[in-house]
């Protein structure tokens, strides 16, 4: 009787939430020029609210049934063995890197002073874990019009201290995974794919289409609102390696050695029957720590939203591709003004944004274009840090001349810092908005002519 009453009450609350969605969120006024066009944002319907309310009524709060459902569903969607949810894409990068420093990896572990090849034209949390641990980032330039790492400089970046490559697929455009994986395999290096901006992108590897984020030793993902799908905050790490999965799980969950899920004890049957380190024999395995870890789990409510979003992901990806192509077609005859973006060979990008690099600023500067777009209600973004080593966080390292290496002078990275911006292609945009973006750019370029 109690279960029936609880079910009726639950349905009543959920029905009220759906009514709220239909009254408040479902209606959307038609776009008209002058309305703000965001570069990104959350796209949702009533199912996200249903899941969110359902999870909140359980009041489990930490990871539970929705988190487990999402981890299995996301791994299945990508075609990878393991998925571990975390509280952000930045935390995913932190845990993926720190897992490679684990003593459990023996001679292959990354130690302080070892080197990791990366790029400066990107988001800082791809690089931050390397520096925070005490390893040495080795910065390689990127190429236009793909905005990805210049693989012709990899051999130059290699040294006896190199242990890994950690780079992102820039705004959804896969980097040259064939060349980089071959380089890593040949030199015994770890490969971390920062896939936070590229969920749904694919690349042909060994003659087969594979999802990016599943080809390296780790792939990392972000579920921040502007990304391909959202939990509000949230991220994930994927791997096909059982040992790496166990290390990440330990680091994510306080560094503990025990693998019991939250709320469950003694799933191994040996909770008080073993000896660890110099602890007394039989010490409670739930409080044995094999790593210096963190608590970077998601909440159950975040995971519940993610489960609803995951069902929409294929449609989100197709909308991004469509919007990107509309912009590319609409600006195709403006190559005298812009370097227009191009997909990497052997790839099928799931675009995060549409990149534009002004040609040397001779006719219209990047700053003038940004001013014009923003004035007309079109939100713009830089390619994140532009050149990360020019930022204040690198001031002390620049003064000391230690802590990182640079291959060459990074001329393309500096050009991106000066001359590049990007526009949104997220599923919340419609063709009227895309047409307005194209017309606004063309208006400025026409006046410049």
Short mmCIF file of C-alpha atoms in Angstrom, two decimals:
data_model
loop_
_atom_site.label_atom_id
_atom_site.label_comp_id
_atom_site.label_asym_id
_atom_site.label_seq_id
_atom_site.Cartn_x
_atom_site.Cartn_y
_atom_site.Cartn_z
CA UNK A 1 0.00 0.00 0.00
CA UNK A 2 2.84 2.36 0.91
CA UNK A 3 4.58 1.67 -2.42
CA UNK A 4 1.38 2.46 -4.36
CA UNK A 5 0.92 5.71 -2.46
CA UNK A 6 4.54 6.69 -3.03
CA UNK A 7 4.19 5.98 -6.76
CA UNK A 8 1.03 8.11 -6.99
CA UNK A 9 2.71 11.01 -5.21
CA UNK A 10 5.79 10.71 -7.41
CA UNK A 11 3.68 10.80 -10.58
CA UNK A 12 1.79 13.81 -9.26
CA UNK A 13 5.00 15.76 -8.66
CA UNK A 14 6.42 14.77 -12.04
CA UNK A 15 3.21 15.69 -13.85
CA UNK A 16 3.34 19.11 -12.18
CA UNK A 17 6.95 19.54 -13.34
CA UNK A 18 5.96 18.67 -16.92
CA UNK A 19 3.13 21.19 -16.75
CA UNK A 20 5.64 23.78 -15.54
CA UNK A 21 7.95 22.96 -18.46
CA UNK A 22 5.13 23.33 -20.97
CA UNK A 23 3.99 26.63 -19.47
CA UNK A 24 7.41 28.21 -18.89
CA UNK A 25 10.12 26.63 -21.04
CA UNK A 26 8.45 25.05 -24.08
CA UNK A 27 7.30 28.22 -25.83
CA UNK A 28 9.92 30.16 -27.73
CA UNK A 29 9.37 33.35 -29.67
CA UNK A 30 10.49 33.53 -33.29
CA UNK A 31 13.89 35.07 -33.95
CA UNK A 32 14.12 38.58 -35.30
CA UNK A 33 17.30 40.55 -36.13
CA UNK A 34 18.54 42.29 -33.02
CA UNK A 35 17.78 39.33 -30.74
CA UNK A 36 20.84 37.97 -28.96
CA UNK A 37 22.43 34.94 -30.64
CA UNK A 38 24.49 33.01 -28.10
CA UNK A 39 27.55 30.97 -29.00
CA UNK A 40 26.17 28.04 -27.01
CA UNK A 41 23.64 26.97 -24.42
CA UNK A 42 21.55 24.16 -23.02
CA UNK A 43 18.86 22.55 -25.18
CA UNK A 44 16.34 20.44 -23.29
CA UNK A 45 12.71 19.37 -23.01
CA UNK A 46 10.47 17.96 -20.31
CA UNK A 47 12.38 14.69 -19.98
CA UNK A 48 15.32 16.40 -18.29
CA UNK A 49 12.95 17.83 -15.68
CA UNK A 50 11.27 14.45 -15.23
CA UNK A 51 14.62 12.77 -14.57
CA UNK A 52 15.80 15.59 -12.33
CA UNK A 53 12.66 15.50 -10.18
CA UNK A 54 12.69 11.70 -10.09
CA UNK A 55 16.28 11.67 -8.83
CA UNK A 56 15.64 14.42 -6.27
CA UNK A 57 12.66 12.52 -4.80
CA UNK A 58 14.95 9.56 -4.10
CA UNK A 59 17.16 12.05 -2.21
CA UNK A 60 20.20 9.83 -2.74
CA UNK A 61 22.17 12.95 -3.79
CA UNK A 62 25.56 11.35 -4.54
CA UNK A 63 26.15 8.93 -7.42
CA UNK A 64 23.51 6.21 -7.70
CA UNK A 65 21.29 4.49 -10.24
CA UNK A 66 21.27 7.34 -12.76
CA UNK A 67 25.05 7.67 -12.63
CA UNK A 68 25.41 3.94 -13.22
CA UNK A 69 22.90 4.10 -16.09
CA UNK A 70 24.75 6.99 -17.71
CA UNK A 71 28.21 5.44 -17.42
CA UNK A 72 27.05 2.24 -19.09
CA UNK A 73 25.00 4.07 -21.75
CA UNK A 74 27.75 6.55 -22.61
CA UNK A 75 30.38 3.81 -22.94
CA UNK A 76 28.03 1.82 -25.16
CA UNK A 77 27.31 4.89 -27.31
CA UNK A 78 31.01 5.56 -27.86
CA UNK A 79 32.06 1.95 -28.23
CA UNK A 80 34.48 2.00 -25.33
CA UNK A 81 34.85 -0.37 -22.39
CA UNK A 82 34.76 1.98 -19.42
CA UNK A 83 33.23 5.36 -18.58
CA UNK A 84 33.71 7.13 -15.26
CA UNK A 85 31.66 10.23 -14.45
CA UNK A 86 33.33 13.23 -12.80
CA UNK A 87 32.23 16.73 -11.88
CA UNK A 88 33.73 18.58 -14.89
CA UNK A 89 35.76 18.19 -18.06
CA UNK A 90 38.65 19.91 -16.30
CA UNK A 91 38.50 17.28 -13.55
CA UNK A 92 38.46 14.62 -16.26
CA UNK A 93 41.73 16.03 -17.64
CA UNK A 94 43.20 16.19 -14.14
CA UNK A 95 42.33 12.56 -13.35
CA UNK A 96 43.41 11.23 -16.74
CA UNK A 97 46.81 12.84 -16.36
CA UNK A 98 47.25 11.97 -12.68
CA UNK A 99 46.35 8.34 -13.39
CA UNK A 100 49.47 8.16 -15.55
CA UNK A 101 51.59 9.18 -12.55
CA UNK A 102 50.38 6.20 -10.49
CA UNK A 103 53.10 3.98 -8.96
CA UNK A 104 51.01 1.04 -10.14
CA UNK A 105 52.29 1.74 -13.70
CA UNK A 106 55.90 1.02 -12.75
CA UNK A 107 58.51 2.35 -15.16
CA UNK A 108 55.83 3.75 -17.48
CA UNK A 109 54.53 6.18 -14.88
CA UNK A 110 55.04 9.90 -15.49
CA UNK A 111 57.38 11.43 -12.92
CA UNK A 112 58.17 15.02 -12.05
CA UNK A 113 60.45 16.46 -14.69
CA UNK A 114 59.15 14.17 -17.43
CA UNK A 115 57.82 15.82 -20.59
CA UNK A 116 54.38 15.87 -22.19
CA UNK A 117 53.82 17.12 -25.74
CA UNK A 118 50.89 19.51 -26.10
CA UNK A 119 49.84 22.83 -27.68
CA UNK A 120 49.44 26.39 -26.37
CA UNK A 121 46.50 27.19 -28.69
CA UNK A 122 43.71 25.77 -26.60
CA UNK A 123 42.00 25.61 -23.22
CA UNK A 124 44.22 25.91 -20.13
CA UNK A 125 42.98 22.82 -18.28
CA UNK A 126 44.46 20.60 -20.98
CA UNK A 127 47.86 21.83 -19.79
CA UNK A 128 47.27 22.74 -16.13
CA UNK A 129 47.52 19.16 -14.72
CA UNK A 130 50.95 18.72 -16.36
CA UNK A 131 52.32 21.85 -14.70
CA UNK A 132 50.59 21.33 -11.36
CA UNK A 133 52.14 17.87 -11.05
CA UNK A 134 55.62 19.11 -11.91
CA UNK A 135 55.98 17.60 -15.38
CA UNK A 136 57.15 19.72 -18.34
CA UNK A 137 54.76 20.70 -21.13
CA UNK A 138 56.43 20.84 -24.53
CA UNK A 139 54.50 23.22 -26.76
CA UNK A 140 54.18 22.50 -30.48
CA UNK A 141 52.64 24.87 -33.01
CA UNK A 142 49.35 24.22 -34.80
CA UNK A 143 48.39 24.45 -38.47
CA UNK A 144 45.75 26.37 -40.38
CA UNK A 145 43.03 25.80 -41.48
CA UNK A 146 42.57 22.82 -39.12
CA UNK A 147 43.79 24.54 -35.92
CA UNK A 148 45.29 21.27 -34.73
CA UNK A 149 48.78 20.23 -33.64
CA UNK A 150 51.46 20.27 -36.36
CA UNK A 151 52.42 16.61 -36.50
CA UNK A 152 55.51 17.37 -38.60
CA UNK A 153 57.11 18.82 -35.41
CA UNK A 154 56.54 15.78 -33.19
CA UNK A 155 59.98 14.23 -33.72
CA UNK A 156 61.57 17.57 -32.90
CA UNK A 157 59.58 17.73 -29.67
CA UNK A 158 60.61 14.22 -28.61
CA UNK A 159 63.29 13.81 -25.94
CA UNK A 160 64.47 11.00 -23.64
CA UNK A 161 62.13 12.46 -20.98
CA UNK A 162 58.97 12.40 -23.16
CA UNK A 163 56.26 10.22 -21.63
CA UNK A 164 52.97 11.34 -23.19
CA UNK A 165 51.02 13.41 -25.69
CA UNK A 166 48.02 15.32 -24.31
CA UNK A 167 46.11 17.43 -26.83
CA UNK A 168 42.55 18.44 -27.66
CA UNK A 169 40.52 18.01 -30.83
CA UNK A 170 40.14 21.71 -31.59
CA UNK A 171 36.48 22.81 -31.54
CA UNK A 172 35.42 19.32 -32.62
CA UNK A 173 37.92 18.95 -35.48
CA UNK A 174 39.90 15.75 -34.85
CA UNK A 175 43.66 16.10 -34.84
CA UNK A 176 45.69 13.71 -36.99
CA UNK A 177 45.04 10.64 -34.86
CA UNK A 178 46.72 8.32 -37.35
CA UNK A 179 50.04 10.16 -37.16
CA UNK A 180 49.88 10.82 -33.42
CA UNK A 181 48.90 7.32 -32.41
CA UNK A 182 51.64 5.90 -34.62
CA UNK A 183 54.13 8.32 -33.02
CA UNK A 184 52.99 7.31 -29.52
CA UNK A 185 53.03 3.59 -30.28
CA UNK A 186 56.50 3.79 -31.85
CA UNK A 187 57.94 5.68 -28.87
CA UNK A 188 56.03 3.97 -26.06
CA UNK A 189 54.10 7.11 -25.10
CA UNK A 190 50.74 7.59 -23.44
CA UNK A 191 48.04 9.40 -25.43
CA UNK A 192 45.30 11.48 -23.76
CA UNK A 193 42.61 12.79 -26.12
CA UNK A 194 40.96 15.88 -24.69
CA UNK A 195 37.59 15.29 -26.36
CA UNK A 196 35.68 17.92 -24.38
CA UNK A 197 34.82 19.91 -27.53
CA UNK A 198 34.47 16.94 -29.88
CA UNK A 199 31.80 14.56 -28.60
CA UNK A 200 30.47 12.71 -31.64
CA UNK A 201 33.47 13.38 -33.89
CA UNK A 202 34.83 10.37 -35.77
CA UNK A 203 38.12 9.41 -37.35
CA UNK A 204 39.20 6.57 -39.62
CA UNK A 205 41.83 4.53 -37.79
CA UNK A 206 43.09 1.19 -39.11
CA UNK A 207 40.46 1.41 -41.85
CA UNK A 208 37.55 1.73 -39.39
CA UNK A 209 35.49 4.72 -38.26
CA UNK A 210 36.02 5.28 -34.53
CA UNK A 211 34.67 7.87 -32.15
CA UNK A 212 37.29 10.33 -30.98
CA UNK A 213 37.97 9.95 -27.29
CA UNK A 214 38.19 6.16 -27.68
CA UNK A 215 41.47 5.87 -29.62
CA UNK A 216 44.02 7.07 -27.06
CA UNK A 217 44.66 5.54 -23.66
CA UNK A 218 42.18 8.05 -22.24
CA UNK A 219 39.45 10.27 -23.68
CA UNK A 220 38.04 13.13 -21.62
CA UNK A 221 34.62 14.78 -21.99
CA UNK A 222 32.81 17.87 -20.70
CA UNK A 223 29.10 18.33 -20.02
CA UNK A 224 29.16 22.07 -19.27
CA UNK A 225 26.04 23.80 -20.70
CA UNK A 226 27.52 25.02 -24.04
CA UNK A 227 28.95 21.58 -24.85
CA UNK A 228 27.44 18.88 -27.07
CA UNK A 229 25.26 17.70 -24.18
CA UNK A 230 25.00 18.92 -20.63
CA UNK A 231 24.56 18.01 -16.99
CA UNK A 232 25.05 21.65 -15.93
CA UNK A 233 28.46 20.73 -14.61
CA UNK A 234 29.97 17.34 -15.28
CA UNK A 235 32.49 15.36 -17.26
CA UNK A 236 33.66 11.86 -18.02
CA UNK A 237 36.77 9.80 -18.64
CA UNK A 238 36.71 6.85 -21.01
CA UNK A 239 39.26 4.08 -21.45
CA UNK A 240 39.52 0.52 -22.72
CA UNK A 241 42.24 -0.35 -20.19
CA UNK A 242 41.08 -2.16 -17.03
CA UNK A 243 44.06 -1.08 -14.94
CA UNK A 244 43.76 2.59 -15.94
CA UNK A 245 40.05 2.46 -15.14
CA UNK A 246 40.77 1.20 -11.62
CA UNK A 247 43.39 3.92 -11.05
CA UNK A 248 41.02 6.68 -12.18
CA UNK A 249 38.24 5.31 -9.97
CA UNK A 250 40.61 5.35 -7.00
CA UNK A 251 41.78 8.91 -7.66
CA UNK A 252 38.21 10.14 -8.21
CA UNK A 253 36.98 8.51 -4.98
CA UNK A 254 39.42 9.95 -2.40
CA UNK A 255 42.32 7.72 -3.50
CA UNK A 256 40.84 4.70 -1.80
CA UNK A 257 41.85 1.15 -2.65
CA UNK A 258 38.31 -0.20 -2.19
CA UNK A 259 36.08 -0.43 -5.26
CA UNK A 260 32.68 -0.78 -3.53
CA UNK A 261 30.13 1.71 -4.89
CA UNK A 262 28.66 4.34 -2.56
CA UNK A 263 26.31 2.80 -0.01
CA UNK A 264 27.60 -0.76 -0.44
CA UNK A 265 30.13 -2.62 1.68
CA UNK A 266 32.26 -5.76 1.32
CA UNK A 267 31.44 -6.61 -2.31
CA UNK A 268 34.78 -8.48 -2.46
CA UNK A 269 34.02 -10.49 0.70
CA UNK A 270 37.43 -9.59 2.14
CA UNK A 271 36.81 -6.21 3.76
CA UNK A 272 38.56 -7.18 7.01
CA UNK A 273 40.70 -10.07 5.77
CA UNK A 274 43.79 -8.55 4.13
CA UNK A 275 46.94 -6.66 4.94
CA UNK A 276 47.89 -3.42 3.12
CA UNK A 277 51.15 -1.47 3.33
CA UNK A 278 52.22 -1.22 6.95
CA UNK A 279 48.66 -1.17 8.29
CA UNK A 280 47.55 -3.79 10.79
CA UNK A 281 46.28 -7.00 9.22
CA UNK A 282 42.50 -6.84 8.72
CA UNK A 283 42.32 -3.03 8.60
CA UNK A 284 39.00 -1.91 7.06
CA UNK A 285 39.52 -1.93 3.27
CA UNK A 286 37.06 0.96 2.85
CA UNK A 287 39.65 3.17 4.51
CA UNK A 288 42.78 1.97 2.75
CA UNK A 289 44.28 4.52 0.33
CA UNK A 290 46.45 3.50 -2.61
CA UNK A 291 46.68 7.02 -4.11
CA UNK A 292 46.60 10.64 -2.99
CA UNK A 293 43.18 11.27 -4.44
CA UNK A 294 40.24 13.65 -4.60
CA UNK A 295 36.45 13.63 -4.42
CA UNK A 296 35.40 14.52 -7.97
CA UNK A 297 32.15 12.58 -8.35
CA UNK A 298 28.96 14.00 -9.88
CA UNK A 299 25.66 14.19 -8.06
CA UNK A 300 22.81 11.87 -8.92
CA UNK A 301 20.74 14.82 -10.17
CA UNK A 302 23.43 15.76 -12.68
CA UNK A 303 23.59 12.18 -13.94
CA UNK A 304 19.79 12.08 -14.27
CA UNK A 305 19.89 15.11 -16.59
CA UNK A 306 22.71 13.45 -18.53
CA UNK A 307 20.63 10.33 -19.13
CA UNK A 308 17.92 12.42 -20.80
CA UNK A 309 20.49 14.39 -22.80
CA UNK A 310 22.22 11.23 -24.00
CA UNK A 311 19.05 10.18 -25.80
CA UNK A 312 19.12 13.48 -27.73
CA UNK A 313 22.84 13.40 -28.50
CA UNK A 314 22.60 12.03 -32.07
CA UNK A 315 20.19 14.83 -33.01
CA UNK A 316 22.40 17.41 -31.29
CA UNK A 317 25.41 16.25 -33.30
CA UNK A 318 23.56 16.41 -36.60
CA UNK A 319 22.29 19.91 -35.81
CA UNK A 320 25.84 21.10 -35.11
CA UNK A 321 27.08 19.66 -38.38
CA UNK A 322 24.21 21.26 -40.29
CA UNK A 323 24.72 24.69 -38.74
CA UNK A 324 28.46 24.56 -39.34
CA UNK A 325 27.91 23.67 -43.00
CA UNK A 326 25.38 26.49 -43.44
CA UNK A 327 27.96 28.97 -42.18
CA UNK A 328 30.70 27.45 -44.33
CA UNK A 329 28.54 27.64 -47.46
CA UNK A 330 27.34 31.15 -46.68
CA UNK A 331 30.88 32.51 -46.27
CA UNK A 332 32.58 30.41 -48.93
CA UNK A 333 33.24 33.35 -51.28
CA UNK A 334 34.92 35.47 -48.59
CA UNK A 335 38.27 33.70 -48.63
CA UNK A 336 39.97 36.96 -49.56
CA UNK A 337 39.09 38.12 -46.02
CA UNK A 338 39.20 34.93 -43.98
CA UNK A 339 40.96 31.64 -43.52
CA UNK A 340 37.91 29.40 -43.43
CA UNK A 341 38.03 26.21 -41.34
CA UNK A 342 38.54 22.77 -42.88
CA UNK A 343 38.06 19.31 -41.44
CA UNK A 344 41.05 17.05 -41.00
CA UNK A 345 41.41 14.31 -43.60
CA UNK A 346 39.90 10.96 -42.63
CA UNK A 347 37.60 12.69 -40.14
CA UNK A 348 33.92 13.48 -39.58
CA UNK A 349 33.83 16.37 -37.08
CA UNK A 350 31.07 17.06 -34.60
CA UNK A 351 31.70 20.79 -34.50
CA UNK A 352 31.75 22.86 -31.33
CA UNK A 353 32.06 26.17 -33.18
CA UNK A 354 32.86 27.88 -36.48
CA UNK A 355 36.37 29.36 -36.63
CA UNK A 356 37.31 32.45 -38.60
CA UNK A 357 40.83 33.86 -38.95
CA UNK A 358 41.11 37.25 -40.59
CA UNK A 359 43.78 37.42 -43.28
CA UNK A 360 46.57 39.43 -41.65
CA UNK A 361 44.13 42.13 -40.54
CA UNK A 362 44.80 44.05 -43.75
CA UNK A 363 41.17 44.84 -44.51
CA UNK A 364 39.28 44.24 -41.24
CA UNK A 365 40.94 43.32 -37.97
CA UNK A 366 39.69 40.56 -35.69
CA UNK A 367 38.83 43.16 -33.06
CA UNK A 368 36.81 45.21 -35.54
CA UNK A 369 34.90 42.09 -36.61
CA UNK A 370 34.20 41.13 -33.00
CA UNK A 371 32.95 44.63 -32.25
CA UNK A 372 30.66 44.52 -35.30
CA UNK A 373 29.22 41.10 -34.44
CA UNK A 374 28.68 41.83 -30.76
CA UNK A 375 27.03 45.16 -31.60
CA UNK A 376 24.59 43.22 -33.78
CA UNK A 377 23.73 40.76 -31.03
CA UNK A 378 26.00 37.90 -32.15
CA UNK A 379 28.08 36.43 -29.34
CA UNK A 380 31.72 35.65 -30.18
CA UNK A 381 34.53 33.75 -28.53
CA UNK A 382 38.31 33.61 -28.92
CA UNK A 383 40.02 30.28 -29.46
CA UNK A 384 40.28 30.05 -25.68
CA UNK A 385 43.76 31.05 -24.48
CA UNK A 386 45.01 31.96 -27.96
CA UNK A 387 48.60 31.40 -26.85
CA UNK A 388 48.57 30.09 -23.29
CA UNK A 389 52.19 30.94 -22.53
CA UNK A 390 51.44 34.65 -23.03
CA UNK A 391 49.03 34.64 -20.07
CA UNK A 392 49.77 35.92 -16.54
CA UNK A 393 49.80 32.38 -15.14
CA UNK A 394 53.04 31.83 -17.06
CA UNK A 395 54.73 35.05 -15.86
CA UNK A 396 56.88 33.38 -13.21
CA UNK A 397 57.92 30.52 -15.50
CA UNK A 398 58.85 32.98 -18.25
CA UNK A 399 61.01 34.94 -15.82
CA UNK A 400 62.72 31.79 -14.56
CA UNK A 401 63.06 30.30 -18.04
CA UNK A 402 62.07 26.89 -16.67
CA UNK A 403 59.00 24.70 -16.41
CA UNK A 404 58.19 24.32 -20.11
CA UNK A 405 59.74 23.97 -23.55
CA UNK A 406 58.68 25.51 -26.85
CA UNK A 407 59.38 24.00 -30.26
CA UNK A 408 60.15 26.93 -32.54
CA UNK A 409 58.42 30.27 -32.09
CA UNK A 410 54.75 29.18 -32.39
CA UNK A 411 53.96 31.66 -35.21
CA UNK A 412 50.56 30.14 -36.07
CA UNK A 413 49.58 30.05 -32.40
CA UNK A 414 50.44 33.75 -32.14
CA UNK A 415 48.43 34.47 -35.26
CA UNK A 416 45.41 32.72 -33.75
CA UNK A 417 45.87 34.83 -30.62
CA UNK A 418 45.72 38.00 -32.75
CA UNK A 419 43.39 37.17 -35.62
CA UNK A 420 40.97 34.32 -34.75
CA UNK A 421 37.45 34.16 -33.32
CA UNK A 422 34.64 31.64 -33.45
CA UNK A 423 30.87 31.61 -33.63
CA UNK A 424 28.34 29.16 -32.25
CA UNK A 425 26.78 26.25 -34.10
CA UNK A 426 24.87 24.71 -31.18
CA UNK A 427 21.45 23.06 -31.68
CA UNK A 428 19.58 26.04 -30.23
CA UNK A 429 20.35 28.01 -33.40
CA UNK A 430 17.95 27.92 -36.35
CA UNK A 431 18.40 28.84 -40.00
CA UNK A 432 17.10 32.37 -39.46
CA UNK A 433 19.82 32.94 -36.88
CA UNK A 434 22.50 31.43 -39.12
CA UNK A 435 21.31 33.61 -42.02
CA UNK A 436 21.54 36.69 -39.79
CA UNK A 437 25.10 35.75 -38.75
CA UNK A 438 26.12 35.36 -42.40
CA UNK A 439 24.44 38.60 -43.45
CA UNK A 440 26.04 40.55 -40.61
CA UNK A 441 29.52 39.36 -41.58
CA UNK A 442 28.90 39.99 -45.25
CA UNK A 443 27.66 43.50 -44.51
CA UNK A 444 30.95 44.44 -42.83
CA UNK A 445 33.04 42.81 -45.54
CA UNK A 446 31.02 44.54 -48.25
CA UNK A 447 31.65 47.90 -46.63
CA UNK A 448 35.36 47.07 -46.32
CA UNK A 449 35.60 46.35 -50.03
#
